[in-house]
């Protein structure tokens, strides 16, 4: 390379986006995904025994960077194609070059296919023999669940590696590294506020590319500060701290609004949490707990719907997750309320821990399945309720010293009114 071409390369690099300039070149520079790199993938990289793989994860988690680093560590030739733009004719050329490279130079080829879920069946099928005979080591990248988007035949020949969202701490490490080591930023002698880096790290929601792009935009103000961020983000900066008091205050208001049957307030606090970047699993857990604790048996469908919404939200992800969550929230807010089941279990737990006058389990209720059980009198005198009218028979279930104990006191609301009527009749006739 002569002086002119070297200068041209340096100038071209300066014109690249910050996210590209800061792409990690070694595993030591790579931030995040410690669990998989310490596990089987790390062992495969260190031994050089790499299978074909599909990296599955959210944008900005390092799928492309990790593929390039793997190729570099294995001294393999790296070819990148985008599934949305490539066809079988291009793949044929890549396969031929890979075969020649292996025959003449003893060098393996890593074919990196970005957005592999966009390949149709015929394109995926075309890759099968070359992945199988080792002419290509395929590394696919997708933000979509490969079990839904990739053919079973190809899936059976690759290892699925799931990359998780980067944490706020991971993103901040990447930003600090950019501030300290990027030549373009260094030339600007930027003043950097730690709070601004915190906001960018939180706002990026696990996407390193978004974080670096935002850092680069902010750097044009000649300082990376909260004020310069406000100019760029405007109203998108929210007063919602996922680790601070406002986080807990909002979650508390959310639950109390559902409990208090105010659907509008509950939806508002749901929106506030979603807009603030709250983890949808955290939100879903609050909804499920509220359905069981505050609605209970007054409307048993509330818990069914809450659990279904929690699963649906995780399955579809944001932004669509807001829809099943909103459905569950409004249902719970509009349902009749009862905390009788919640009070019952807490009172029973207190008795289990503190009560000393309770007898052992009545003999007629004890297990009879193990050898010798009947010699102890276990099960003797037990009456099978289904053998009697209305599937009920008078029989003691609690220890004798607890004959008058009542834990579950159903209300007169919703479905629980029917439960109360049934249990009350049976309780009065229990002996």
Tab-separated table of C-alpha atoms in Angstrom, residues 5 65 70 75 160 167 175 223 282 286 306 339 426:
chain	number	residue	atom	x	y	z
A	5	UNK	CA	-3.742	4.778	-0.686
A	65	UNK	CA	-19.356	-8.071	14.749
A	70	UNK	CA	-14.898	-15.452	14.511
A	75	UNK	CA	-8.198	-17.069	9.632
A	160	UNK	CA	-28.871	-21.742	17.164
A	167	UNK	CA	-27.494	-4.212	29.462
A	175	UNK	CA	-19.842	4.579	24.764
A	223	UNK	CA	-20.096	18.584	24.198
A	282	UNK	CA	-41.921	-6.707	34.775
A	286	UNK	CA	-47.614	-7.067	37.967
A	306	UNK	CA	-53.515	-12.017	32.455
A	339	UNK	CA	-58.827	-10.642	47.783
A	426	UNK	CA	-71.003	-27.875	52.585
